[in-house]
Structures are given as structure tokens and as C-alpha cells.
Short mmCIF file of C-alpha atoms and ligand atoms in Angstrom, two decimals:
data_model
loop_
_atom_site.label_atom_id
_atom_site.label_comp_id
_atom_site.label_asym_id
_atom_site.label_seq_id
_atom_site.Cartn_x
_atom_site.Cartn_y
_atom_site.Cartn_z
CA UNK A 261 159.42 118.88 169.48
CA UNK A 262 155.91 120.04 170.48
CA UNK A 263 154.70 122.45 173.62
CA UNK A 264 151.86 120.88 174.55
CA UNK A 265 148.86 122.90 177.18
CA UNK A 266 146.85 120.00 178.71
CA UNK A 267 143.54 120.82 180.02
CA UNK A 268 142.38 118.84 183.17
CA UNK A 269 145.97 117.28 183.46
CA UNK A 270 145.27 116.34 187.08
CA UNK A 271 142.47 114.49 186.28
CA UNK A 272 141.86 110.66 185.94
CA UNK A 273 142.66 110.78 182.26
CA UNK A 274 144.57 113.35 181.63
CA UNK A 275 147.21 112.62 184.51
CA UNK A 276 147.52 109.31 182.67
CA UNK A 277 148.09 111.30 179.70
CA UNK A 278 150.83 113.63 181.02
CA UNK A 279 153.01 110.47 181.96
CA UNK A 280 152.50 108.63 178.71
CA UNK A 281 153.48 111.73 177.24
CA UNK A 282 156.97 112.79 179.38
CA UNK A 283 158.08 109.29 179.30
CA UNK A 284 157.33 109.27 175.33
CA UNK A 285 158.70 112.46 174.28
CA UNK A 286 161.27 113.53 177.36
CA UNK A 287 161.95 116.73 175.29
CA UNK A 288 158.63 117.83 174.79
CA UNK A 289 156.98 120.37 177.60
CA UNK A 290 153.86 120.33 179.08
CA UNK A 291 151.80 123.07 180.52
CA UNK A 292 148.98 121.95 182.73
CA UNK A 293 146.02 124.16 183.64
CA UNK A 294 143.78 122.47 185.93
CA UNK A 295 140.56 123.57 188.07
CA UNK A 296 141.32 121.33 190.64
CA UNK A 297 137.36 120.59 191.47
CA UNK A 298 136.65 117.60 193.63
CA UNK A 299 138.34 115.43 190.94
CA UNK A 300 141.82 117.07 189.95
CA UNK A 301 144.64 116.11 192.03
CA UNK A 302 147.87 117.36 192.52
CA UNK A 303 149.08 113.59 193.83
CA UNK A 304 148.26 112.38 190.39
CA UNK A 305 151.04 114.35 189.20
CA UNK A 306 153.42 113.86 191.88
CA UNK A 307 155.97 112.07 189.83
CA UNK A 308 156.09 114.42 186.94
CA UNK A 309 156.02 117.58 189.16
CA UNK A 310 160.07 118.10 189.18
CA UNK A 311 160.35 117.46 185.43
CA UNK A 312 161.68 120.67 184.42
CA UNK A 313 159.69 120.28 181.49
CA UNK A 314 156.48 120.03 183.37
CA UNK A 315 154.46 123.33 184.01
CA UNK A 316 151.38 122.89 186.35
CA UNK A 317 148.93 126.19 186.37
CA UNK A 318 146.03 126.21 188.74
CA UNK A 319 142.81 127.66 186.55
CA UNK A 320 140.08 127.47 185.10
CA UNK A 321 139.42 126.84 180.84
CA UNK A 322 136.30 129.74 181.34
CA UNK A 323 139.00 132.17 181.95
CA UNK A 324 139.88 133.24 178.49
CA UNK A 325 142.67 135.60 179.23
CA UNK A 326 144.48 133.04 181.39
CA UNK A 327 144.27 130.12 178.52
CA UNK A 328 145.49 133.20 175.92
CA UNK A 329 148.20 134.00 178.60
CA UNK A 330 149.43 130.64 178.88
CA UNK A 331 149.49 130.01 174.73
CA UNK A 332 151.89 133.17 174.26
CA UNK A 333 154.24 132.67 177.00
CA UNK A 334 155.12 129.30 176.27
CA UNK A 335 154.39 128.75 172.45
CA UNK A 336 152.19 125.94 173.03
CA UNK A 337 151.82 124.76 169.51
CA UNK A 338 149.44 121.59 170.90
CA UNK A 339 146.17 122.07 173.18
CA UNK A 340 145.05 118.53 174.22
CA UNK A 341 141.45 119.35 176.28
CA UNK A 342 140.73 116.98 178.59
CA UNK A 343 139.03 119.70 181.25
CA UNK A 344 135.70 118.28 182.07
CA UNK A 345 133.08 117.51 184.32
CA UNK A 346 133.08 113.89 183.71
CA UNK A 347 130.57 111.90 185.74
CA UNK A 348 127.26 110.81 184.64
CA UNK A 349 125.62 110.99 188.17
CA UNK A 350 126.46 114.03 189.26
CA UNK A 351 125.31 115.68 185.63
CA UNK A 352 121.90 114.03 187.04
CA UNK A 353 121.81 115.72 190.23
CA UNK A 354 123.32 118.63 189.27
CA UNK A 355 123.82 119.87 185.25
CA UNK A 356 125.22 123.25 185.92
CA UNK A 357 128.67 122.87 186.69
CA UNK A 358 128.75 120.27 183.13
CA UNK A 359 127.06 123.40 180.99
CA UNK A 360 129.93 125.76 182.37
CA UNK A 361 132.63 123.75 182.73
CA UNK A 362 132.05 121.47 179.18
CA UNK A 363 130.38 123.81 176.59
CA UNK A 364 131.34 126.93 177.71
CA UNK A 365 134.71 126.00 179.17
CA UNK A 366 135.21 124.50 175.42
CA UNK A 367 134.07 127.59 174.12
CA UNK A 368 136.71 130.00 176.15
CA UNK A 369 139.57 127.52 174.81
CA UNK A 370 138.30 127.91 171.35
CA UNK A 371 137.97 131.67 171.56
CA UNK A 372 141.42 131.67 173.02
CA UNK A 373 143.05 129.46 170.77
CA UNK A 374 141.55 131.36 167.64
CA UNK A 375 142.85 134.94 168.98
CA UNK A 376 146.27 133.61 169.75
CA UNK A 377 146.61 131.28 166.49
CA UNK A 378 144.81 132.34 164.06
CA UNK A 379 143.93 136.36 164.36
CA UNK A 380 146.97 137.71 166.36
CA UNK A 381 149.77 134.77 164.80
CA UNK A 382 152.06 136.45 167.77
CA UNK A 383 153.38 133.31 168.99
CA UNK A 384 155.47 132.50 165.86
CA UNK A 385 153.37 128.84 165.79
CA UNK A 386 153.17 128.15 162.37
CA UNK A 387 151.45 124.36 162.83
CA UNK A 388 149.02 124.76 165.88
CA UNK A 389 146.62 121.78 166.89
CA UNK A 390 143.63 121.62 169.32
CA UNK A 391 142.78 118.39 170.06
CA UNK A 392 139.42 117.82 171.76
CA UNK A 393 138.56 114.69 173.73
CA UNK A 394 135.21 113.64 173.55
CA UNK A 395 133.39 110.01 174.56
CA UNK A 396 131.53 107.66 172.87
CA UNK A 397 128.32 108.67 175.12
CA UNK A 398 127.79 111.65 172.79
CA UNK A 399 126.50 109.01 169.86
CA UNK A 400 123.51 107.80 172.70
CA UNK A 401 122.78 103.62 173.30
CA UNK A 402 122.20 100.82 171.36
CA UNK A 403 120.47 97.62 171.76
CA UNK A 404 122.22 94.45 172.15
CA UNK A 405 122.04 93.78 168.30
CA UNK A 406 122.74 97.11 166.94
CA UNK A 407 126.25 97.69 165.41
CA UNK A 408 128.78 99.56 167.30
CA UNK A 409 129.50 103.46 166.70
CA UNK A 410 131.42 104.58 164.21
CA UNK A 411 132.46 108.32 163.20
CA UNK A 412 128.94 108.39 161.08
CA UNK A 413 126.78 107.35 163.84
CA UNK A 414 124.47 110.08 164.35
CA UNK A 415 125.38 112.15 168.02
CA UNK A 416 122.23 111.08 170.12
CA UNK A 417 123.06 112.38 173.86
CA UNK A 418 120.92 110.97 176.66
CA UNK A 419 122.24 112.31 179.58
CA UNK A 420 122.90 115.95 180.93
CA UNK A 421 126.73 114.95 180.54
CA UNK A 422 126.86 113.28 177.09
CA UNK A 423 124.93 116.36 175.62
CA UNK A 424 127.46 118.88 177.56
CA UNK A 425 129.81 117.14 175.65
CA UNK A 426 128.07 116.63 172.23
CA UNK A 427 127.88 120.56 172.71
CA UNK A 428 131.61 120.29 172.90
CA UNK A 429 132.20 118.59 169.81
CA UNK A 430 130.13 120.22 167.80
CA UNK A 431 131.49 124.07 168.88
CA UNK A 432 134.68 122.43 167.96
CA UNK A 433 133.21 121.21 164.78
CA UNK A 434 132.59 124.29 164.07
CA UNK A 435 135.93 126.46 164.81
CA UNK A 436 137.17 124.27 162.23
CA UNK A 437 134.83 124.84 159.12
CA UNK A 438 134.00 128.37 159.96
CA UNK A 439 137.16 129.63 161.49
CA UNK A 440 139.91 127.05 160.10
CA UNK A 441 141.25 125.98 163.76
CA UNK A 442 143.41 122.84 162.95
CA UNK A 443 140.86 120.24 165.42
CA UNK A 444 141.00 117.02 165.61
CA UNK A 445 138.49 115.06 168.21
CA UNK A 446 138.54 111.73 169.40
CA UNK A 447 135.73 109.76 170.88
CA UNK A 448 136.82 107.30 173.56
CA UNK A 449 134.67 104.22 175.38
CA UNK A 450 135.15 103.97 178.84
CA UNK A 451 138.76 104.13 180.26
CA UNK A 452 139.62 102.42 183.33
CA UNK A 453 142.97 101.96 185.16
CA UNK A 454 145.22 103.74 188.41
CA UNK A 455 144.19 107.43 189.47
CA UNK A 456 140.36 106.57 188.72
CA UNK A 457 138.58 108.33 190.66
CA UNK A 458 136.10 106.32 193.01
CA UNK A 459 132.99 107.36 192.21
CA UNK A 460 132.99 105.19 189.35
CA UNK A 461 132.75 101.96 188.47
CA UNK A 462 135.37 99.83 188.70
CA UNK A 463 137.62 101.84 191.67
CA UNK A 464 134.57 101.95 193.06
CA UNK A 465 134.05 98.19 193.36
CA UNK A 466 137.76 97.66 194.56
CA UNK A 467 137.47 100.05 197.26
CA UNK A 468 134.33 99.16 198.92
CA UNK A 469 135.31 95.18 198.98
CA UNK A 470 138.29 96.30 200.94
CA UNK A 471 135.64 98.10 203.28
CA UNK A 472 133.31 95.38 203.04
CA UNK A 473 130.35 97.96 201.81
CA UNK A 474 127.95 97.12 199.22
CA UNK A 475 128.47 96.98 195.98
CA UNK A 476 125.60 98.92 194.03
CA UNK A 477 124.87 97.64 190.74
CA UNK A 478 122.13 99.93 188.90
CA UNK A 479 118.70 98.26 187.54
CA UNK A 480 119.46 94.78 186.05
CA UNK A 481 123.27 95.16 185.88
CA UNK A 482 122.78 93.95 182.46
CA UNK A 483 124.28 97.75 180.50
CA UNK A 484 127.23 97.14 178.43
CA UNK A 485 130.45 99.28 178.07
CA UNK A 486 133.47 98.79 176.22
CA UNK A 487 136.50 98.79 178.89
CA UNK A 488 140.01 100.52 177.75
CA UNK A 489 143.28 100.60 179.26
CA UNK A 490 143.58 103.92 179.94
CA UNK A 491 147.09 104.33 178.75
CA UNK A 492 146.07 102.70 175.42
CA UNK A 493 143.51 105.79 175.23
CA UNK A 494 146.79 108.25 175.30
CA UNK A 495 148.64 106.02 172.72
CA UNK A 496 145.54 106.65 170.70
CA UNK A 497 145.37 110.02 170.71
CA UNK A 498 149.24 110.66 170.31
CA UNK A 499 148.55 109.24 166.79
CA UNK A 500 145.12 111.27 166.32
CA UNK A 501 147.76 114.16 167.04
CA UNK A 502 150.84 112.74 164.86
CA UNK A 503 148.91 110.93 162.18
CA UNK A 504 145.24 111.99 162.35
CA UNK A 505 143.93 114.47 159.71
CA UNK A 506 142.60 117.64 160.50
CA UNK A 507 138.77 118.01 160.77
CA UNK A 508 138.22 114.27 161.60
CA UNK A 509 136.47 112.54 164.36
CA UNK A 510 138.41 109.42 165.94
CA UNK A 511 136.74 106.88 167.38
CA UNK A 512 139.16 105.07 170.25
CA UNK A 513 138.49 101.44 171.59
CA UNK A 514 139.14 98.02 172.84
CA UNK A 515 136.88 95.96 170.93
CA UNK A 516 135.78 94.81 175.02
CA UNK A 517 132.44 94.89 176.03
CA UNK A 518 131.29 93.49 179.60
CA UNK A 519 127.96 93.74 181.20
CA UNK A 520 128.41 95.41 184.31
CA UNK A 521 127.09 92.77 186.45
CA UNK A 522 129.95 90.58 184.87
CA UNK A 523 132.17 93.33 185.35
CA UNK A 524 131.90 93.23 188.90
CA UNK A 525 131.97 89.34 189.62
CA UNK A 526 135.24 89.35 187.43
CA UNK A 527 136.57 91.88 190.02
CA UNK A 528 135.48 89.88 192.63
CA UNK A 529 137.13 86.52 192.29
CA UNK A 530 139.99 88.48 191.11
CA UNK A 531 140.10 90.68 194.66
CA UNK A 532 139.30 87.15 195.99
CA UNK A 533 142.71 85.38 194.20
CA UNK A 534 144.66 88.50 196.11
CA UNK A 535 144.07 87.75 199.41
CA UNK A 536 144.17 84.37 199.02
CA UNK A 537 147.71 84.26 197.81
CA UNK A 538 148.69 87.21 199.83
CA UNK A 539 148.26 87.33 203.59
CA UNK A 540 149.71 90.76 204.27
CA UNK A 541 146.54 92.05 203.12
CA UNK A 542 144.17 90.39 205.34
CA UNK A 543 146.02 92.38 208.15
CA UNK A 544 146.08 95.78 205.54
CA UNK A 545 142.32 95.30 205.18
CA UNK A 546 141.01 93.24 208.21
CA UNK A 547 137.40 94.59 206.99
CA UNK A 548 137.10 92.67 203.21
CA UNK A 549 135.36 89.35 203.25
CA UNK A 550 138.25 88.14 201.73
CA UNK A 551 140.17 88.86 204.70
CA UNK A 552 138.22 86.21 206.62
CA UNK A 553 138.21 83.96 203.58
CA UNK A 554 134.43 85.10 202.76
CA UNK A 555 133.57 85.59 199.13
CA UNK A 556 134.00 89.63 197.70
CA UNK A 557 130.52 88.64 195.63
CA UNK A 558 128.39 88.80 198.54
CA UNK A 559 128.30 92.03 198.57
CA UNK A 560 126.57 92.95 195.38
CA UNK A 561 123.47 94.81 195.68
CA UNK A 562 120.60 95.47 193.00
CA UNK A 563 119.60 99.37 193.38
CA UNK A 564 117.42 101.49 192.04
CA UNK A 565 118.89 102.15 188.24
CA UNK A 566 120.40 105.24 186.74
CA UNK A 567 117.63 107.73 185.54
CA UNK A 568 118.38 106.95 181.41
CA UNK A 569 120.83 104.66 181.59
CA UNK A 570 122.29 103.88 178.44
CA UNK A 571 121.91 100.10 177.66
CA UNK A 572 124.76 99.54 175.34
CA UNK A 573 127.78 101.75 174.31
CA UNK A 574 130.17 99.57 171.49
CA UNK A 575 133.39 101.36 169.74
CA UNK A 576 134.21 100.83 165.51
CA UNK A 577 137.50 102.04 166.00
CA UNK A 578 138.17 100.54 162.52
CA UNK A 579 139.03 104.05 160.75
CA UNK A 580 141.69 104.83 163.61
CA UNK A 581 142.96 101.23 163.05
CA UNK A 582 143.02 101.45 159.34
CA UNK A 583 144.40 105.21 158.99
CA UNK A 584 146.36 105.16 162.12
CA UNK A 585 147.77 101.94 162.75
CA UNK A 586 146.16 102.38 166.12
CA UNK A 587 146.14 98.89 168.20
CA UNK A 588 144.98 98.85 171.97
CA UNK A 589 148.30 97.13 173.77
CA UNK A 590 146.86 96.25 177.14
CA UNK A 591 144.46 93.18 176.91
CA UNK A 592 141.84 93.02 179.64
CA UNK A 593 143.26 90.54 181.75
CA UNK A 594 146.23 92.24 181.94
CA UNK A 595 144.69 95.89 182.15
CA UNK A 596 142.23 94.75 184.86
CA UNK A 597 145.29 92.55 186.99
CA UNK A 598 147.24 95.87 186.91
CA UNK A 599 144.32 97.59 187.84
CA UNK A 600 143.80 96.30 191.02
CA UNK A 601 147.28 95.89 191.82
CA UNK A 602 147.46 99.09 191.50
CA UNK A 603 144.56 99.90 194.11
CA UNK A 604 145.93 97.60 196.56
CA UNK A 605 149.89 99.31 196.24
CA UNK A 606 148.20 102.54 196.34
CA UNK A 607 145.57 102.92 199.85
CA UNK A 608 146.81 106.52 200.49
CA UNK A 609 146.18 107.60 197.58
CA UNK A 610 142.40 106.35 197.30
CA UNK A 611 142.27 107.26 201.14
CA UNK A 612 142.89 110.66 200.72
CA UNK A 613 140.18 111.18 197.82
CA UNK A 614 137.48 109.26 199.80
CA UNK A 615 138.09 111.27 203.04
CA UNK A 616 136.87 114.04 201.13
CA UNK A 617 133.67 115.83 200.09
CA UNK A 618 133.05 113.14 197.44
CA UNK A 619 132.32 110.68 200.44
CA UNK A 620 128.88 112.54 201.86
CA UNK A 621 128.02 113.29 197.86
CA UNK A 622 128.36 109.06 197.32
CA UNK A 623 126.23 108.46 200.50
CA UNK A 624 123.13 110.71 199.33
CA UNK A 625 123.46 108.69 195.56
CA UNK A 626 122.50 105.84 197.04
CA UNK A 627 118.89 104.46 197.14
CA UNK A 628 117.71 101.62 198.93
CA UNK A 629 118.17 98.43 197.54
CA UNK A 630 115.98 97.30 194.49
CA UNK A 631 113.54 94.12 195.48
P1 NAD B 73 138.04 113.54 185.60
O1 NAD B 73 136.72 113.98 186.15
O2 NAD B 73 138.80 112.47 186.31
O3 NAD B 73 139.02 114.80 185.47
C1 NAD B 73 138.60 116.03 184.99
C2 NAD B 73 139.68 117.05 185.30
O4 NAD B 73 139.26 118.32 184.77
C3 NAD B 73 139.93 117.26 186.81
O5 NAD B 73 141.31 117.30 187.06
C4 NAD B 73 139.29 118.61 187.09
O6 NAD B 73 139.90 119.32 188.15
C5 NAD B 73 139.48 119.32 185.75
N1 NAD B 73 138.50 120.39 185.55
C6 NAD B 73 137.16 120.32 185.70
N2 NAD B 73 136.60 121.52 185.44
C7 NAD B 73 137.61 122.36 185.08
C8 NAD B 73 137.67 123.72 184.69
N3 NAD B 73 136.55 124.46 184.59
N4 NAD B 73 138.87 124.25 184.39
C9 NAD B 73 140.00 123.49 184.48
N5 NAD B 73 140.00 122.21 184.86
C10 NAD B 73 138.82 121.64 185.16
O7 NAD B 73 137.74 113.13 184.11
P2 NAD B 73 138.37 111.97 183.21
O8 NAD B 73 137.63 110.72 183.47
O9 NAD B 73 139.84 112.01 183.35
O10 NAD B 73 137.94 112.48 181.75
C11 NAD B 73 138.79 113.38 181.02
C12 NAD B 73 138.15 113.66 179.67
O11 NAD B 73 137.98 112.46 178.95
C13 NAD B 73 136.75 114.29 179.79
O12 NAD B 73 136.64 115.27 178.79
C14 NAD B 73 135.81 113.13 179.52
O13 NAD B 73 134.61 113.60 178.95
C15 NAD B 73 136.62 112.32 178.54
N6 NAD B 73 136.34 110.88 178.53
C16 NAD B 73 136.34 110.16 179.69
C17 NAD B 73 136.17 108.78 179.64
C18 NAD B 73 136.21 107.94 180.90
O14 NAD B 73 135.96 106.74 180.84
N7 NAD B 73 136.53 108.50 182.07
C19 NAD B 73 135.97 108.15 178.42
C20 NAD B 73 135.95 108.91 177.24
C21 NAD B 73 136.16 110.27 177.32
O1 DAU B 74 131.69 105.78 177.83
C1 DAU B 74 132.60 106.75 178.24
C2 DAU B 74 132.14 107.34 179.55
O2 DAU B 74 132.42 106.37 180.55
C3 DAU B 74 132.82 108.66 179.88
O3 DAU B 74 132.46 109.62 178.91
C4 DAU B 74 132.42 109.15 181.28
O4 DAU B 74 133.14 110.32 181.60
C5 DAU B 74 132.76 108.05 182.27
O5 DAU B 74 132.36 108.44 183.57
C6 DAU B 74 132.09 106.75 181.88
O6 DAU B 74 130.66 106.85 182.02
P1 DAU B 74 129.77 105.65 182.62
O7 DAU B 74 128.51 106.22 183.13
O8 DAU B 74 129.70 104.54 181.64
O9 DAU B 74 130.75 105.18 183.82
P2 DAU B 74 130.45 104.74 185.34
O10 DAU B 74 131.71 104.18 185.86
O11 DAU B 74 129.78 105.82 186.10
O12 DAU B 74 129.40 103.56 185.16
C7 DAU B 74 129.71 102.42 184.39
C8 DAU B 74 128.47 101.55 184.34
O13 DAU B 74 128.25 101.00 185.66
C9 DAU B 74 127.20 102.31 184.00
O14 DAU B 74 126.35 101.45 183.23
C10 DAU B 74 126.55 102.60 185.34
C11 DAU B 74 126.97 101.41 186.18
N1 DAU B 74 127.15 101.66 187.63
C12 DAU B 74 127.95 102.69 187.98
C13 DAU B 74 128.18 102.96 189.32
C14 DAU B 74 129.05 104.14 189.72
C15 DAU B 74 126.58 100.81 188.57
O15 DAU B 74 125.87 99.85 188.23
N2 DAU B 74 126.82 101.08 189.89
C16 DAU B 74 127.58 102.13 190.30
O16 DAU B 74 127.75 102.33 191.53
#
């Protein structure tokens, strides 16, 4: 049985996490601390919140004493950091909040987890873990020929975001060697699936075709990423933290790569398919196209691209294959159908985040169109 704290558990990811977990291991508690910033919410954890072995905590990771707190009173044996700013374009406009909340944030959980674990030994935790998720964006972009990342590809960070979290890794890197925290990390390609957040891609496609608003894809829509279920990136790191040795990098993937522009279309017809075999939602979204039989593609738009942009992220998960056993389980067909099911079963929920703050921040990003 493990006591697992969860940083950012009210987050896109780490919601996901907390569910995969509880239904996995009913016995096992979880403590979440969670910021709450623009993208935490407490409606991601709705059904989990009367577990009795669910714990959520309101906080921040920079608060030391509060993390150190939180290790003692409930013998968490198992931190699982997920706390992070997470979104490319907003560590564009604004880096700040990524240096605080993602290196030093990571810091204050180290510091905590090496007074509590390793100098005091108070909490009678004999086998302690800190598990640290990172993202593949740390390792920089390839070209279209270039083989994918692997743990040995050299950390290249391009963006404000990617070398907040490079910071990360390498701080945690280093509790390890110099210290002798038990870390493991994992390095993820980009997750998709319900509680995504709307400012990015593919919840962000889904909800403006049911508003009928444009579509923005950035430069030549030709960048690659490598799409993962995101409840096949929690299966991989339960085995990083049941199998995975400590001190090692994991890479976690789908083997899936999609140009964006392709991306989109696919989300398109498949938006397209749903209201055509389901006329309640023509009267649930009388804006789409697709409610008056028009076509979702339409609405693409070429803007002005990403300051940066990566061209071409690709996971090697082969080591986590090999030495875990790790196998995505969600193909993308079936991730992407449940997906969008998901978004169209679920309009309060994306309602609620989009009346927010976030909707004034998405209406500065955008530029006018590319010609
Ligand atoms: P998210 O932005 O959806 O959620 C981040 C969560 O962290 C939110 O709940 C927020 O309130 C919380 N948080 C932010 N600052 C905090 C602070 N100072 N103290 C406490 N909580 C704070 O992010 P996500 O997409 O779920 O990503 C989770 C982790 O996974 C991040 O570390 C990210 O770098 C990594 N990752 C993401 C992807 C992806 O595709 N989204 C892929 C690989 C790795
Ligand atoms: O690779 C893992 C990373 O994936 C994570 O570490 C990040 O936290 C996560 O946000 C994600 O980063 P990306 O920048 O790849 O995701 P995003 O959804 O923002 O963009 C995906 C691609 O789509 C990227 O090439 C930019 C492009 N894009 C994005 C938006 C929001 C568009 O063309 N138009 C858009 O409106």
C-alpha cells in the first residue's frame, strides 16, 4: 500500500492521474496539493472528492513548510509532481510564473522531500520515491528525418517552458547523485484526452467548431507531435514507480505522430460523423456548421506561427517498453473517438472553464490571419 502526495492533481494530467490511480489501487491514499491557477479545477476531481481516501489541499509547491507539513502528517511514502505551468504560449507572453512555479516550485519539493526523508527520517518511511514528470519538449525539435528521442538525446529546450522544465529535471537529477533522493523522471509526448484544458490543441479545436469560430493553425500547420492517451501516460508512470529503477529517465509514448494540420481535419470529419448521426446536437449546438450540415473544415485558419515552434517532437519509448513492459492501450482512433465524446457529454464542464479569465487571455493570442 503506498500514500501517495500528487502535485497539480487538479490539473489536466494529473486529475487523470488521481482516477487511474483510486480505481487501480482502492486502498492506496492520495493527498492532493494544488495551486488552483487558471488551470486547476476542483470539477476535475469531483468524482474522487468523497473517497475517503482522497485528501485535496489547496497550496502552493513554493511553500516548503506546507509540502514538509503534508509529508509528516500523512506518511506519504510517494510524491508524484505534476505541479506546473504547462502551456507553451503563455511561457511566451509571460515566463515568470513558469520560472517560479517549475524550477523553483521543483526546488521547494526537493528541499522538502530531502528534510523530511532523508535528514529528519521522522516519518518512519523507509522506501520513499519522488517521481518527477517531465515532457519530451525538454530534448528540443527534430527534423522530419531525424530519429526520435530517446533517454540519451541531449536536453535542447527552445521555449521559455521546455527550459523551465529542463531546469526541473536536471535539479532533480541532481537531488539524486548529490543527495541520494530515490527520483525517478519520466518524459512524456503530448497527452490528450477529457479535462484538457482549452487552450490547447485538440479541446481547443472541438470547442470552437461547436461555436463555429476559427480554427487557428500556427505557420504551415505542418509541426509534428506524438499524441497519447492520457490515461496510457498514468499506466506508464505507475510502472516507472513500481518497476522503474531509481536514477533513470523514462521516456513515455505512443509511437503516433500527426502533423497538426492533419490533426485538425481528422477532428473535423470526425465532429462532422457526430452530428450527422446524431440530431440532438444540432439543437445542443445550433452554432457548428455541422449543425446546418456545413463542413467543420471550413473553419481552419492559417495564423501567424508560434515564435520557435518546434518542428518535430518523436518518443523512443523502447527502454520503458523493454524494462517495463510498458504498452500504450488506447489506439488513436479509439483515444481520439472517446475524446470527443467526451467533449460533447461534457458542455458544462468546458463552459465553465471558457467563461473564465482564460477567454480574454485566448482573444489577445490571436493574430490576424496569415496570407
Ligand atoms: P495543467 O496546466 O493542466 O495543470 C497544471 C496543474 O498544476 C493545475 O492544476 C495548476 O493549478 C497546478 N499548479 C500550477 N502551479 C502550481 C503551484 N505553484 N503549486 C501547486 N499547484 C500548481 O498541466 P498538465 O497538462 O496536466 O501537465 C501536468 C504535468 O505534465 C506538467 O508538469 C507538464 O509539464 C507535464 N506534461 C504535460 C504534457 C501535456 O501534453 N499536457 C505532456 C508531457 C508532460
Ligand atoms: O510535448 C509535450 C507538450 O505538449 C507538453 O509538455 C506541454 O505541456 C503541452 O502543452 C504540449 O505542448 P504543445 O505546444 O505541443 O501543445 P499545444 O496543444 O499548445 O500545441 C500543439 C501543436 O499545435 C503545436 O505545434 C502548436 C499548434 N497549435 C496550437 C494551438 C493552441 C496551433 O497550430 N494552433 C493553436 O491554436
Amino acid at each position: 500500500m503506498k500514500t501517495l502526495l500528487v502535485t497539480g492533481g487538479a490539473g489536466f494530467i494529473g486529475a487523470n492521474f488521481v482516477h487511474y490511480w483510486l480505481a487501480q489501487y482502492p486502498q492506496d491514499k492520495v493527498i492532493v496539493i494544488d495551486a488552483l491557477t487558471y488551470a486547476g479545477n476542483m470539477a476535475n476531481l469531483a468524482t474522487v472528492n468523497s473517497n475517503p481516501n482522497f485528501t485535496f489541499v489547496q497550496g502552493d509547491i513554493c511553500n516548503t513548510a506546507l509540502v514538509e507539513q503534508l509529508l509528516r502528517a500523512h506518511s506519504v511514502d510517494t510524491l508524484v509532481h505534476f505541479a506546473a505551468e504547462s502551456h507553451v504560449d503563455r511561457s511566451i507572453t509571460g515566463p515568470d510564473a513558469f520560472i517560479e512555479t517549475n524550477i523553483l516550485g521543483t526546488y521547494s519539493l526537493l528541499k522538502a522531500a530531502k528534510i523530511v526523508w532523508l535528514d529528519n527520517k521522522d516519518t518512519g518511511v523507509s522506501n520513499h520515491r519522488f517521481h518527477h514528470v517531465s515532457t519530451d519538449e525538454v530534448y528540443g525539435t527534430l527534423s522530419a528525418t531525424d530519429p526520435a528521442f530517446t533517454e540519451e538525446t541531449a536536453y535542447a529546450p527552445n521555449s521559455p517552458y521546455s527550459a523551465s522544465k529542463a531546469a526541473s529535471d536536471h535539479l532533480v537529477r541532481a537531488y539524486h547523485h548529490t543527495y541520494g533522493l530515490n527520483v525517478t523522471t519520466s518524459n512524456c509526448s503530448n497527452n490528450y484526452g477529457p479535462y484538457h484544458f482549452p487552450e490547447k490543441l485538440i479541446p481547443l479545436v472541438i470547442t470552437h467548431i461547436l461555436h463555429n469560430e476559427a480554427l487557428p493553425i500556427y505557420g504551415d500547420g505542418q509541426q509534428i507531435r506524438d499524441w497519447l492517451y492520457v490515461t496510457d501516460h498514468a499506466y506508464g508512470i505507475d510502472l516507472v514507480l513500481n518497476k522503474g529503477r531509481v536514477g533513470e529517465n523514462y521516456n513515455i509514448g505512443g509511437n503516433n505522430e500527426w502533423a497538426n494540420i492533419d490533426i485538425v481535419k481528422t477532428i473535423c470529419t470526425l465532429m462532422d460523423q457526430q452530428f450527422a448521426s446524431n440530431s440532438a446536437l444540432a439543437a445542443q449546438f445550433p452554432k457548428a456548421a455541422a449543425a446546418q450540415k456545413g463542413d467543420s473544415a471550413s473553419l481552419i485558419t492559417y495564423v501567424k506561427d508560434r515564435p520557435g515552434h518546434d518542428r518535430r517532437y518523436a518518443i523512443d519509448a523502447t527502454k520503458t517498453n523493454n524494462e517495463l513492459g510498458y504498452q500504450p492501450k488506447e489506439s488513436f482512433e479509439t483515444g481520439i473517438t472517446k475524446t470527443v465524446a467526451w467533449y460533447l457529454n461534457n458542455e458544462a464542464w468546458w463552459r465553465a472553464v471558457m467563461d473564465g479569465s482564460y477567454k480574454d487571455w485566448l482573444q489577445k493570442q490571436y493574430d490576424a490571419p496569415a496570407s
